[in-house]
Amino acid sequence: MALFQIAEPGESAAPHEHKLAIGIDLGTTNSLVATVRSGLAVCLNDQRGRSLLPSVVRYHADGSVEVGFDAQKNQAVNPRHTIVSVKRLMGREEKDIAHIEAMPYEFVEASGMVKLRTPAGVKSPVEISAEVLRALKNRAVAALGGELVGAVITVPAYFDDAQRQATKDAARLAGLNVLRLLNEPTAAAIAYGLDNAAEGVYAVYDLGGGTFDISILKLTRGVFEVLATGGDSALGGDDFDHRIYCWVVEEARLQPLRPEDTRLLMMCCREAKEFLTHNPEARITARLSTSEMVDLKLDVATFAAITQTLVSKTLQPVKRALRDAGLRPDDVKGVVMVGGATRMPQIQKAVGDFFAREPLTNLDPDKVVALGAATQANLLAGNKTGKDDWLLLDVIPLSLGLETMGGLTEKVIPRNATIPTARAQEFTTFKDGQTAMSIHVVQGEREMVADCRSLARFELRGIPPMVAGAARVRVTFQVDADGLLSVSAREQTTGVEASVTVKPSYGLADDEITRILQDSLAHAKDDAMTRALRESQVEARRLIEATEAALAEDAHLLKAEETAAITAAIAKLRAAAAGDNRRQINMAMDDLAFETQEFAHRRMDQSIKKVLAGRKVDEIRMGEKE
Amino acid sequence: MDLTADFFSLFDLPRAFRLNVPELDSRFRDVQGRVHPDRFASASEHERRLSMQWATRANEAYQTLKKPLTRARYLLELNGGDVEAENNTAMSADFLLAQMEWREAVMEARAGGDHHELERLYNRLSGDMAGRYKEVGRLLDDEKDFTQAADRVRRLMFLEKLLSEIDDALASLED
């Protein structure tokens, strides 16, 4: 922590305690947790000094769970119940998953997201990911020795709504307060940009274990503006392992393999891939359960040849993102390489050739995302120290649309729109007296609904009965700063608020989250009531602190009686929070929130006016330069 | 100031087509710096919602004002005109004829894989459009002739579409 903190003029005079916040890179192959300490972003290591945590979860016969290196080491022993690369399953249905036939897991028939049968019961990818997040959270709590105010969790920029929602659900299950879902390339750009005081247009090429992202960003005086993003959420380093595996099976003329042998060979293939980064040739040796021996040599040229299509598959989204941004390769000032898979020489060469410049590799491609996430978490938690201030403007990666007649999609929000964003659309009834209508929201760029991802089906009910075509239902689609969609609807002629029933096509329903939370609490023998009370008390303290800081700054915006009402509500909440009646605390919080609504509006107004005031419009020119 | 204020007053800019775009850029960043949800990550739920509404509005305002076509359409809308409603008004015959000639030239260049020709067409069209936008500026800002302006804007909608088709053709040749 800094030795002394200098309060900015206008900032709360109350001394800021350093709030503990973390950034988590939840990766396909490995995950990391980082935090900002004494102004520096650092990765938090395990007891043996390792920062990486393999994203591997093993379920034992007795129902216990093992996460990380030990689970990874033994994955060939029990591949069926040792889950690797679970990120590929997040928010996905069975039919969407590439190479699912090669996976040794026992999938359970279920609608929506896939589920796996384990000795600890049927688990969704969300629950499995939550185990990885919980392990990282525990590591952070142990290292930092205090209560975490929240976490920034990174997701591939190209993750759709279902995959983002699944990630957020996993964090909730792990007991983390999610400050923000942050796109991985954007996190990397923060780490790189702040480190190098970079200005101009940068490309972030992020090839992880199972996902590929490309983001084009403009960096200007503390603003990170994503111009366009693209990628493939099912393409990564794993696929390079798989190509080597296929090559081995063919070269060694292997018969169909048992799951244990497949996993063993895949591990050898990964090692060979990594070895080839610094060596001209790798040897792949393995003794299979059939006591058959595999002994092959793979050279760099062969490796490059068998993975060439994968490499060029990454360049298509790069071209499209550049085009979406209205730029050419030579407009890009630097290309930041992120993700362990970018260590492969053929990737470095292809990217270097495309942009006609040497890619930037001065930051550890494994750590840069976690470090950027920690830096952002620190800012969001309110540990601001004047100079460290920046603004992130990110985009939605895939267009949102609606199903219209004939199974076609109508775009509602285009890809690469800056978030948060909203769009309202009007619908009408086609039958007399119709009181309900259903709306199907999809995400993707294709024309046919069947080729896009189904996000949700909304049933609008309670429309007042009218003649056909008379009702005007205005449906508002809102995408928040996490890139998550919510929908609300209102009938315009009568002002009746139509209720919206969200039936997630993927993801977990809210009651499902509650059930899992209850189960896990019971399992941990934790007292759910105590935990809820503690959470309310923490929230109450936070609210009081924030309101008092606002009063200290902006009391002049209030009439005397308004100030009195707010002060009284604070006192009431303080008294309630000292007790152990959770309902009373929550009611007092609601009251304070109500009393401060108008105040919040005025403060926002003042803030905008202030920032625009004093600017002189000295020269108004025609915007010809566009 | 409130959420229903028009996009120009949101950035405290004069309501005009001729706009200092770098000034708009920097005002947008200033406003977003104050209202963005990242500034309210630890605030009360009400403030977070308020912040999201403001940030959404600021993004919408910026996107609309940044591009000359959407800016012109927005100005027409503020002045009670509606470009879409009059969409069925027939274009002048020579404008439509010129359109057809353009399209033929693009198709021919595309079929022949003539990258050079496509780029030439692109540059010629952009140049032509810049002149037209100047005219729109005169009609909107000086003469306040919204009927004429709406007519010019409708033509520009055609031309913008044509321009993006040339761009698509160029991209398909590059792949």
PDB file of N, CA, C and O in Angstrom, chain A residues 367-428:
ATOM      1  N   LYS A 367       0.523 -13.992 -18.508  1.00  0.00           N
ATOM      2  CA  LYS A 367       0.103 -13.212 -17.347  1.00  0.00           C
ATOM      3  C   LYS A 367      -0.586 -11.900 -17.669  1.00  0.00           C
ATOM      4  O   LYS A 367      -1.278 -11.334 -16.828  1.00  0.00           O
ATOM      5  N   VAL A 368      -0.378 -11.413 -18.874  1.00  0.00           N
ATOM      6  CA  VAL A 368      -0.783 -10.039 -19.186  1.00  0.00           C
ATOM      7  C   VAL A 368      -2.281  -9.796 -18.979  1.00  0.00           C
ATOM      8  O   VAL A 368      -2.689  -8.737 -18.494  1.00  0.00           O
ATOM      9  N   VAL A 369      -3.118 -10.803 -19.258  1.00  0.00           N
ATOM     10  CA  VAL A 369      -4.564 -10.630 -19.100  1.00  0.00           C
ATOM     11  C   VAL A 369      -4.929 -10.490 -17.619  1.00  0.00           C
ATOM     12  O   VAL A 369      -5.691  -9.591 -17.232  1.00  0.00           O
ATOM     13  N   ALA A 370      -4.367 -11.349 -16.779  1.00  0.00           N
ATOM     14  CA  ALA A 370      -4.664 -11.286 -15.347  1.00  0.00           C
ATOM     15  C   ALA A 370      -4.181  -9.958 -14.759  1.00  0.00           C
ATOM     16  O   ALA A 370      -4.872  -9.342 -13.926  1.00  0.00           O
ATOM     17  N   LEU A 371      -3.018  -9.499 -15.200  1.00  0.00           N
ATOM     18  CA  LEU A 371      -2.480  -8.239 -14.678  1.00  0.00           C
ATOM     19  C   LEU A 371      -3.370  -7.061 -15.074  1.00  0.00           C
ATOM     20  O   LEU A 371      -3.659  -6.179 -14.257  1.00  0.00           O
ATOM     21  N   GLY A 372      -3.831  -7.075 -16.314  1.00  0.00           N
ATOM     22  CA  GLY A 372      -4.739  -6.020 -16.768  1.00  0.00           C
ATOM     23  C   GLY A 372      -6.049  -6.060 -15.996  1.00  0.00           C
ATOM     24  O   GLY A 372      -6.593  -5.021 -15.609  1.00  0.00           O
ATOM     25  N   ALA A 373      -6.547  -7.267 -15.743  1.00  0.00           N
ATOM     26  CA  ALA A 373      -7.809  -7.418 -15.001  1.00  0.00           C
ATOM     27  C   ALA A 373      -7.653  -6.888 -13.579  1.00  0.00           C
ATOM     28  O   ALA A 373      -8.554  -6.226 -13.051  1.00  0.00           O
ATOM     29  N   ALA A 374      -6.504  -7.164 -12.955  1.00  0.00           N
ATOM     30  CA  ALA A 374      -6.269  -6.687 -11.591  1.00  0.00           C
ATOM     31  C   ALA A 374      -6.207  -5.165 -11.566  1.00  0.00           C
ATOM     32  O   ALA A 374      -6.735  -4.513 -10.656  1.00  0.00           O
ATOM     33  N   THR A 375      -5.572  -4.588 -12.576  1.00  0.00           N
ATOM     34  CA  THR A 375      -5.460  -3.137 -12.663  1.00  0.00           C
ATOM     35  C   THR A 375      -6.843  -2.503 -12.771  1.00  0.00           C
ATOM     36  O   THR A 375      -7.148  -1.509 -12.106  1.00  0.00           O
ATOM     37  N   GLN A 376      -7.702  -3.120 -13.590  1.00  0.00           N
ATOM     38  CA  GLN A 376      -9.059  -2.603 -13.752  1.00  0.00           C
ATOM     39  C   GLN A 376      -9.865  -2.811 -12.468  1.00  0.00           C
ATOM     40  O   GLN A 376     -10.635  -1.931 -12.067  1.00  0.00           O
ATOM     41  N   ALA A 377      -9.687  -3.955 -11.812  1.00  0.00           N
ATOM     42  CA  ALA A 377     -10.408  -4.233 -10.562  1.00  0.00           C
ATOM     43  C   ALA A 377     -10.042  -3.185  -9.518  1.00  0.00           C
ATOM     44  O   ALA A 377     -10.902  -2.704  -8.771  1.00  0.00           O
ATOM     45  N   ASN A 378      -8.786  -2.833  -9.476  1.00  0.00           N
ATOM     46  CA  ASN A 378      -8.314  -1.832  -8.517  1.00  0.00           C
ATOM     47  C   ASN A 378      -8.991  -0.482  -8.748  1.00  0.00           C
ATOM     48  O   ASN A 378      -9.427   0.184  -7.819  1.00  0.00           O
ATOM     49  N   LEU A 379      -9.139  -0.141 -10.030  1.00  0.00           N
ATOM     50  CA  LEU A 379      -9.810   1.120 -10.374  1.00  0.00           C
ATOM     51  C   LEU A 379     -11.289   1.066 -10.003  1.00  0.00           C
ATOM     52  O   LEU A 379     -11.835   1.997  -9.413  1.00  0.00           O
ATOM     53  N   LEU A 380     -11.937  -0.057 -10.346  1.00  0.00           N
ATOM     54  CA  LEU A 380     -13.369  -0.185 -10.094  1.00  0.00           C
ATOM     55  C   LEU A 380     -13.678  -0.225  -8.606  1.00  0.00           C
ATOM     56  O   LEU A 380     -14.730   0.227  -8.169  1.00  0.00           O
ATOM     57  N   ALA A 381     -12.752  -0.771  -7.825  1.00  0.00           N
ATOM     58  CA  ALA A 381     -12.978  -0.861  -6.376  1.00  0.00           C
ATOM     59  C   ALA A 381     -12.853   0.515  -5.733  1.00  0.00           C
ATOM     60  O   ALA A 381     -13.204   0.691  -4.571  1.00  0.00           O
ATOM     61  N   GLY A 382     -12.332   1.471  -6.490  1.00  0.00           N
ATOM     62  CA  GLY A 382     -12.240   2.829  -5.963  1.00  0.00           C
ATOM     63  C   GLY A 382     -10.889   3.161  -5.358  1.00  0.00           C
ATOM     64  O   GLY A 382     -10.750   4.147  -4.645  1.00  0.00           O
ATOM     65  N   ASN A 383      -9.877   2.344  -5.656  1.00  0.00           N
ATOM     66  CA  ASN A 383      -8.527   2.664  -5.168  1.00  0.00           C
ATOM     67  C   ASN A 383      -7.836   3.578  -6.161  1.00  0.00           C
ATOM     68  O   ASN A 383      -6.835   3.238  -6.763  1.00  0.00           O
ATOM     69  N   LYS A 384      -8.395   4.755  -6.342  1.00  0.00           N
ATOM     70  CA  LYS A 384      -7.882   5.652  -7.368  1.00  0.00           C
ATOM     71  C   LYS A 384      -6.865   6.587  -6.741  1.00  0.00           C
ATOM     72  O   LYS A 384      -7.053   7.056  -5.646  1.00  0.00           O
ATOM     73  N   THR A 385      -5.787   6.820  -7.450  1.00  0.00           N
ATOM     74  CA  THR A 385      -4.797   7.748  -6.913  1.00  0.00           C
ATOM     75  C   THR A 385      -4.500   8.838  -7.931  1.00  0.00           C
ATOM     76  O   THR A 385      -3.374   9.022  -8.353  1.00  0.00           O
ATOM     77  N   GLY A 386      -5.519   9.559  -8.327  1.00  0.00           N
ATOM     78  CA  GLY A 386      -5.319  10.720  -9.181  1.00  0.00           C
ATOM     79  C   GLY A 386      -4.791  10.432 -10.555  1.00  0.00           C
ATOM     80  O   GLY A 386      -5.528  10.457 -11.532  1.00  0.00           O
ATOM     81  N   LYS A 387      -3.517  10.141 -10.650  1.00  0.00           N
ATOM     82  CA  LYS A 387      -2.917   9.987 -11.980  1.00  0.00           C
ATOM     83  C   LYS A 387      -3.357   8.697 -12.682  1.00  0.00           C
ATOM     84  O   LYS A 387      -3.432   8.652 -13.889  1.00  0.00           O
ATOM     85  N   ASP A 388      -3.610   7.659 -11.869  1.00  0.00           N
ATOM     86  CA  ASP A 388      -4.020   6.406 -12.492  1.00  0.00           C
ATOM     87  C   ASP A 388      -5.498   6.463 -12.805  1.00  0.00           C
ATOM     88  O   ASP A 388      -6.306   5.955 -12.059  1.00  0.00           O
ATOM     89  N   ASP A 389      -5.838   7.081 -13.890  1.00  0.00           N
ATOM     90  CA  ASP A 389      -7.237   7.144 -14.231  1.00  0.00           C
ATOM     91  C   ASP A 389      -7.364   6.943 -15.721  1.00  0.00           C
ATOM     92  O   ASP A 389      -6.630   7.534 -16.503  1.00  0.00           O
ATOM     93  N   TRP A 390      -8.246   6.059 -16.085  1.00  0.00           N
ATOM     94  CA  TRP A 390      -8.435   5.822 -17.504  1.00  0.00           C
ATOM     95  C   TRP A 390      -9.872   5.390 -17.725  1.00  0.00           C
ATOM     96  O   TRP A 390     -10.589   5.076 -16.784  1.00  0.00           O
ATOM     97  N   LEU A 391     -10.259   5.407 -18.972  1.00  0.00           N
ATOM     98  CA  LEU A 391     -11.629   5.058 -19.337  1.00  0.00           C
ATOM     99  C   LEU A 391     -11.593   3.972 -20.396  1.00  0.00           C
ATOM    100  O   LEU A 391     -10.821   4.039 -21.340  1.00  0.00           O
ATOM    101  N   LEU A 392     -12.437   2.987 -20.206  1.00  0.00           N
ATOM    102  CA  LEU A 392     -12.522   1.858 -21.123  1.00  0.00           C
ATOM    103  C   LEU A 392     -13.810   1.923 -21.908  1.00  0.00           C
ATOM    104  O   LEU A 392     -14.884   1.973 -21.313  1.00  0.00           O
ATOM    105  N   LEU A 393     -13.711   1.924 -23.218  1.00  0.00           N
ATOM    106  CA  LEU A 393     -14.927   1.883 -24.027  1.00  0.00           C
ATOM    107  C   LEU A 393     -14.884   0.617 -24.877  1.00  0.00           C
ATOM    108  O   LEU A 393     -14.126   0.536 -25.835  1.00  0.00           O
ATOM    109  N   ASP A 394     -15.665  -0.368 -24.462  1.00  0.00           N
ATOM    110  CA  ASP A 394     -15.615  -1.650 -25.156  1.00  0.00           C
ATOM    111  C   ASP A 394     -16.847  -1.828 -26.042  1.00  0.00           C
ATOM    112  O   ASP A 394     -17.739  -0.989 -26.024  1.00  0.00           O
ATOM    113  N   VAL A 395     -16.861  -2.905 -26.794  1.00  0.00           N
ATOM    114  CA  VAL A 395     -17.940  -3.109 -27.771  1.00  0.00           C
ATOM    115  C   VAL A 395     -18.591  -4.479 -27.600  1.00  0.00           C
ATOM    116  O   VAL A 395     -18.056  -5.350 -26.924  1.00  0.00           O
ATOM    117  N   ILE A 396     -19.737  -4.662 -28.237  1.00  0.00           N
ATOM    118  CA  ILE A 396     -20.396  -5.963 -28.275  1.00  0.00           C
ATOM    119  C   ILE A 396     -19.851  -6.706 -29.491  1.00  0.00           C
ATOM    120  O   ILE A 396     -19.765  -6.144 -30.577  1.00  0.00           O
ATOM    121  N   PRO A 397     -19.422  -7.980 -29.310  1.00  0.00           N
ATOM    122  CA  PRO A 397     -18.708  -8.660 -30.395  1.00  0.00           C
ATOM    123  C   PRO A 397     -19.597  -9.179 -31.526  1.00  0.00           C
ATOM    124  O   PRO A 397     -19.142  -9.330 -32.646  1.00  0.00           O
ATOM    125  N   LEU A 398     -20.843  -9.495 -31.199  1.00  0.00           N
ATOM    126  CA  LEU A 398     -21.729 -10.114 -32.189  1.00  0.00           C
ATOM    127  C   LEU A 398     -23.058  -9.380 -32.212  1.00  0.00           C
ATOM    128  O   LEU A 398     -23.554  -8.957 -31.173  1.00  0.00           O
ATOM    129  N   SER A 399     -23.639  -9.247 -33.386  1.00  0.00           N
ATOM    130  CA  SER A 399     -24.911  -8.540 -33.505  1.00  0.00           C
ATOM    131  C   SER A 399     -26.018  -9.267 -32.748  1.00  0.00           C
ATOM    132  O   SER A 399     -26.037 -10.498 -32.687  1.00  0.00           O
ATOM    133  N   LEU A 400     -26.932  -8.467 -32.190  1.00  0.00           N
ATOM    134  CA  LEU A 400     -28.126  -9.030 -31.574  1.00  0.00           C
ATOM    135  C   LEU A 400     -29.276  -8.832 -32.537  1.00  0.00           C
ATOM    136  O   LEU A 400     -29.410  -7.774 -33.157  1.00  0.00           O
ATOM    137  N   GLY A 401     -30.104  -9.845 -32.659  1.00  0.00           N
ATOM    138  CA  GLY A 401     -31.210  -9.738 -33.599  1.00  0.00           C
ATOM    139  C   GLY A 401     -32.454 -10.433 -33.099  1.00  0.00           C
ATOM    140  O   GLY A 401     -32.461 -11.066 -32.044  1.00  0.00           O
ATOM    141  N   LEU A 402     -33.516 -10.279 -33.886  1.00  0.00           N
ATOM    142  CA  LEU A 402     -34.794 -10.892 -33.553  1.00  0.00           C
ATOM    143  C   LEU A 402     -35.211 -11.797 -34.686  1.00  0.00           C
ATOM    144  O   LEU A 402     -34.899 -11.529 -35.845  1.00  0.00           O
ATOM    145  N   GLU A 403     -35.944 -12.850 -34.322  1.00  0.00           N
ATOM    146  CA  GLU A 403     -36.491 -13.712 -35.363  1.00  0.00           C
ATOM    147  C   GLU A 403     -37.700 -13.031 -35.978  1.00  0.00           C
ATOM    148  O   GLU A 403     -38.569 -12.523 -35.279  1.00  0.00           O
ATOM    149  N   THR A 404     -37.721 -12.969 -37.311  1.00  0.00           N
ATOM    150  CA  THR A 404     -38.888 -12.425 -37.990  1.00  0.00           C
ATOM    151  C   THR A 404     -39.492 -13.525 -38.856  1.00  0.00           C
ATOM    152  O   THR A 404     -39.035 -14.663 -38.823  1.00  0.00           O
ATOM    153  N   MET A 405     -40.488 -13.163 -39.651  1.00  0.00           N
ATOM    154  CA  MET A 405     -41.172 -14.136 -40.500  1.00  0.00           C
ATOM    155  C   MET A 405     -40.195 -14.969 -41.308  1.00  0.00           C
ATOM    156  O   MET A 405     -39.204 -14.455 -41.812  1.00  0.00           O
ATOM    157  N   GLY A 406     -40.485 -16.241 -41.432  1.00  0.00           N
ATOM    158  CA  GLY A 406     -39.704 -17.101 -42.304  1.00  0.00           C
ATOM    159  C   GLY A 406     -38.347 -17.473 -41.744  1.00  0.00           C
ATOM    160  O   GLY A 406     -37.441 -17.839 -42.479  1.00  0.00           O
ATOM    161  N   GLY A 407     -38.164 -17.345 -40.426  1.00  0.00           N
ATOM    162  CA  GLY A 407     -36.913 -17.753 -39.805  1.00  0.00           C
ATOM    163  C   GLY A 407     -35.743 -16.857 -40.141  1.00  0.00           C
ATOM    164  O   GLY A 407     -34.589 -17.261 -40.062  1.00  0.00           O
ATOM    165  N   LEU A 408     -36.035 -15.615 -40.531  1.00  0.00           N
ATOM    166  CA  LEU A 408     -34.959 -14.661 -40.815  1.00  0.00           C
ATOM    167  C   LEU A 408     -34.658 -13.831 -39.569  1.00  0.00           C
ATOM    168  O   LEU A 408     -35.499 -13.692 -38.686  1.00  0.00           O
ATOM    169  N   THR A 409     -33.452 -13.265 -39.520  1.00  0.00           N
ATOM    170  CA  THR A 409     -33.125 -12.405 -38.386  1.00  0.00           C
ATOM    171  C   THR A 409     -33.173 -10.944 -38.795  1.00  0.00           C
ATOM    172  O   THR A 409     -32.831 -10.587 -39.919  1.00  0.00           O
ATOM    173  N   GLU A 410     -33.589 -10.142 -37.849  1.00  0.00           N
ATOM    174  CA  GLU A 410     -33.543  -8.703 -38.062  1.00  0.00           C
ATOM    175  C   GLU A 410     -32.585  -8.139 -37.016  1.00  0.00           C
ATOM    176  O   GLU A 410     -32.786  -8.333 -35.822  1.00  0.00           O
ATOM    177  N   LYS A 411     -31.543  -7.456 -37.477  1.00  0.00           N
ATOM    178  CA  LYS A 411     -30.534  -6.935 -36.540  1.00  0.00           C
ATOM    179  C   LYS A 411     -31.133  -5.826 -35.687  1.00  0.00           C
ATOM    180  O   LYS A 411     -31.775  -4.907 -36.192  1.00  0.00           O
ATOM    181  N   VAL A 412     -30.922  -5.915 -34.399  1.00  0.00           N
ATOM    182  CA  VAL A 412     -31.397  -4.882 -33.486  1.00  0.00           C
ATOM    183  C   VAL A 412     -30.210  -4.033 -33.015  1.00  0.00           C
ATOM    184  O   VAL A 412     -30.262  -2.818 -33.001  1.00  0.00           O
ATOM    185  N   ILE A 413     -29.138  -4.705 -32.638  1.00  0.00           N
ATOM    186  CA  ILE A 413     -27.920  -4.001 -32.229  1.00  0.00           C
ATOM    187  C   ILE A 413     -26.762  -4.578 -33.032  1.00  0.00           C
ATOM    188  O   ILE A 413     -26.542  -5.788 -33.009  1.00  0.00           O
ATOM    189  N   PRO A 414     -26.070  -3.730 -33.800  1.00  0.00           N
ATOM    190  CA  PRO A 414     -25.007  -4.262 -34.658  1.00  0.00           C
ATOM    191  C   PRO A 414     -23.747  -4.602 -33.866  1.00  0.00           C
ATOM    192  O   PRO A 414     -23.514  -4.038 -32.794  1.00  0.00           O
ATOM    193  N   ARG A 415     -22.963  -5.536 -34.387  1.00  0.00           N
ATOM    194  CA  ARG A 415     -21.693  -5.872 -33.741  1.00  0.00           C
ATOM    195  C   ARG A 415     -20.811  -4.623 -33.700  1.00  0.00           C
ATOM    196  O   ARG A 415     -20.952  -3.712 -34.517  1.00  0.00           O
ATOM    197  N   ASN A 416     -19.920  -4.614 -32.732  1.00  0.00           N
ATOM    198  CA  ASN A 416     -18.974  -3.509 -32.541  1.00  0.00           C
ATOM    199  C   ASN A 416     -19.631  -2.202 -32.115  1.00  0.00           C
ATOM    200  O   ASN A 416     -19.011  -1.141 -32.206  1.00  0.00           O
ATOM    201  N   ALA A 417     -20.886  -2.264 -31.646  1.00  0.00           N
ATOM    202  CA  ALA A 417     -21.498  -1.078 -31.052  1.00  0.00           C
ATOM    203  C   ALA A 417     -20.874  -0.889 -29.668  1.00  0.00           C
ATOM    204  O   ALA A 417     -20.679  -1.862 -28.940  1.00  0.00           O
ATOM    205  N   THR A 418     -20.536   0.360 -29.329  1.00  0.00           N
ATOM    206  CA  THR A 418     -19.943   0.638 -28.025  1.00  0.00           C
ATOM    207  C   THR A 418     -20.964   0.357 -26.922  1.00  0.00           C
ATOM    208  O   THR A 418     -22.122   0.772 -27.030  1.00  0.00           O
ATOM    209  N   ILE A 419     -20.534  -0.352 -25.888  1.00  0.00           N
ATOM    210  CA  ILE A 419     -21.443  -0.658 -24.780  1.00  0.00           C
ATOM    211  C   ILE A 419     -21.184   0.283 -23.599  1.00  0.00           C
ATOM    212  O   ILE A 419     -20.063   0.756 -23.450  1.00  0.00           O
ATOM    213  N   PRO A 420     -22.174   0.573 -22.766  1.00  0.00           N
ATOM    214  CA  PRO A 420     -23.547   0.069 -22.838  1.00  0.00           C
ATOM    215  C   PRO A 420     -24.304   0.662 -24.025  1.00  0.00           C
ATOM    216  O   PRO A 420     -24.043   1.787 -24.433  1.00  0.00           O
ATOM    217  N   THR A 421     -25.234  -0.128 -24.538  1.00  0.00           N
ATOM    218  CA  THR A 421     -26.024   0.353 -25.658  1.00  0.00           C
ATOM    219  C   THR A 421     -27.443  -0.180 -25.527  1.00  0.00           C
ATOM    220  O   THR A 421     -27.670  -1.177 -24.861  1.00  0.00           O
ATOM    221  N   ALA A 422     -28.377   0.512 -26.143  1.00  0.00           N
ATOM    222  CA  ALA A 422     -29.769   0.080 -26.076  1.00  0.00           C
ATOM    223  C   ALA A 422     -30.450   0.376 -27.394  1.00  0.00           C
ATOM    224  O   ALA A 422     -30.004   1.231 -28.159  1.00  0.00           O
ATOM    225  N   ARG A 423     -31.509  -0.347 -27.648  1.00  0.00           N
ATOM    226  CA  ARG A 423     -32.291  -0.071 -28.839  1.00  0.00           C
ATOM    227  C   ARG A 423     -33.721  -0.504 -28.565  1.00  0.00           C
ATOM    228  O   ARG A 423     -33.943  -1.554 -27.981  1.00  0.00           O
ATOM    229  N   ALA A 424     -34.642   0.346 -28.941  1.00  0.00           N
ATOM    230  CA  ALA A 424     -36.048   0.010 -28.738  1.00  0.00           C
ATOM    231  C   ALA A 424     -36.674  -0.341 -30.069  1.00  0.00           C
ATOM    232  O   ALA A 424     -36.310   0.212 -31.105  1.00  0.00           O
ATOM    233  N   GLN A 425     -37.575  -1.278 -30.046  1.00  0.00           N
ATOM    234  CA  GLN A 425     -38.228  -1.730 -31.265  1.00  0.00           C
ATOM    235  C   GLN A 425     -39.721  -1.865 -30.972  1.00  0.00           C
ATOM    236  O   GLN A 425     -40.088  -2.304 -29.891  1.00  0.00           O
ATOM    237  N   GLU A 426     -40.552  -1.478 -31.937  1.00  0.00           N
ATOM    238  CA  GLU A 426     -41.988  -1.569 -31.679  1.00  0.00           C
ATOM    239  C   GLU A 426     -42.623  -2.759 -32.381  1.00  0.00           C
ATOM    240  O   GLU A 426     -42.278  -3.074 -33.510  1.00  0.00           O
ATOM    241  N   PHE A 427     -43.535  -3.405 -31.671  1.00  0.00           N
ATOM    242  CA  PHE A 427     -44.248  -4.549 -32.239  1.00  0.00           C
ATOM    243  C   PHE A 427     -45.740  -4.325 -32.089  1.00  0.00           C
ATOM    244  O   PHE A 427     -46.178  -3.563 -31.234  1.00  0.00           O
ATOM    245  N   THR A 428     -46.493  -5.030 -32.918  1.00  0.00           N
ATOM    246  CA  THR A 428     -47.942  -4.932 -32.745  1.00  0.00           C
ATOM    247  C   THR A 428     -48.568  -6.316 -32.779  1.00  0.00           C
ATOM    248  O   THR A 428     -47.915  -7.305 -33.114  1.00  0.00           O
TER     249      THR A 428
END
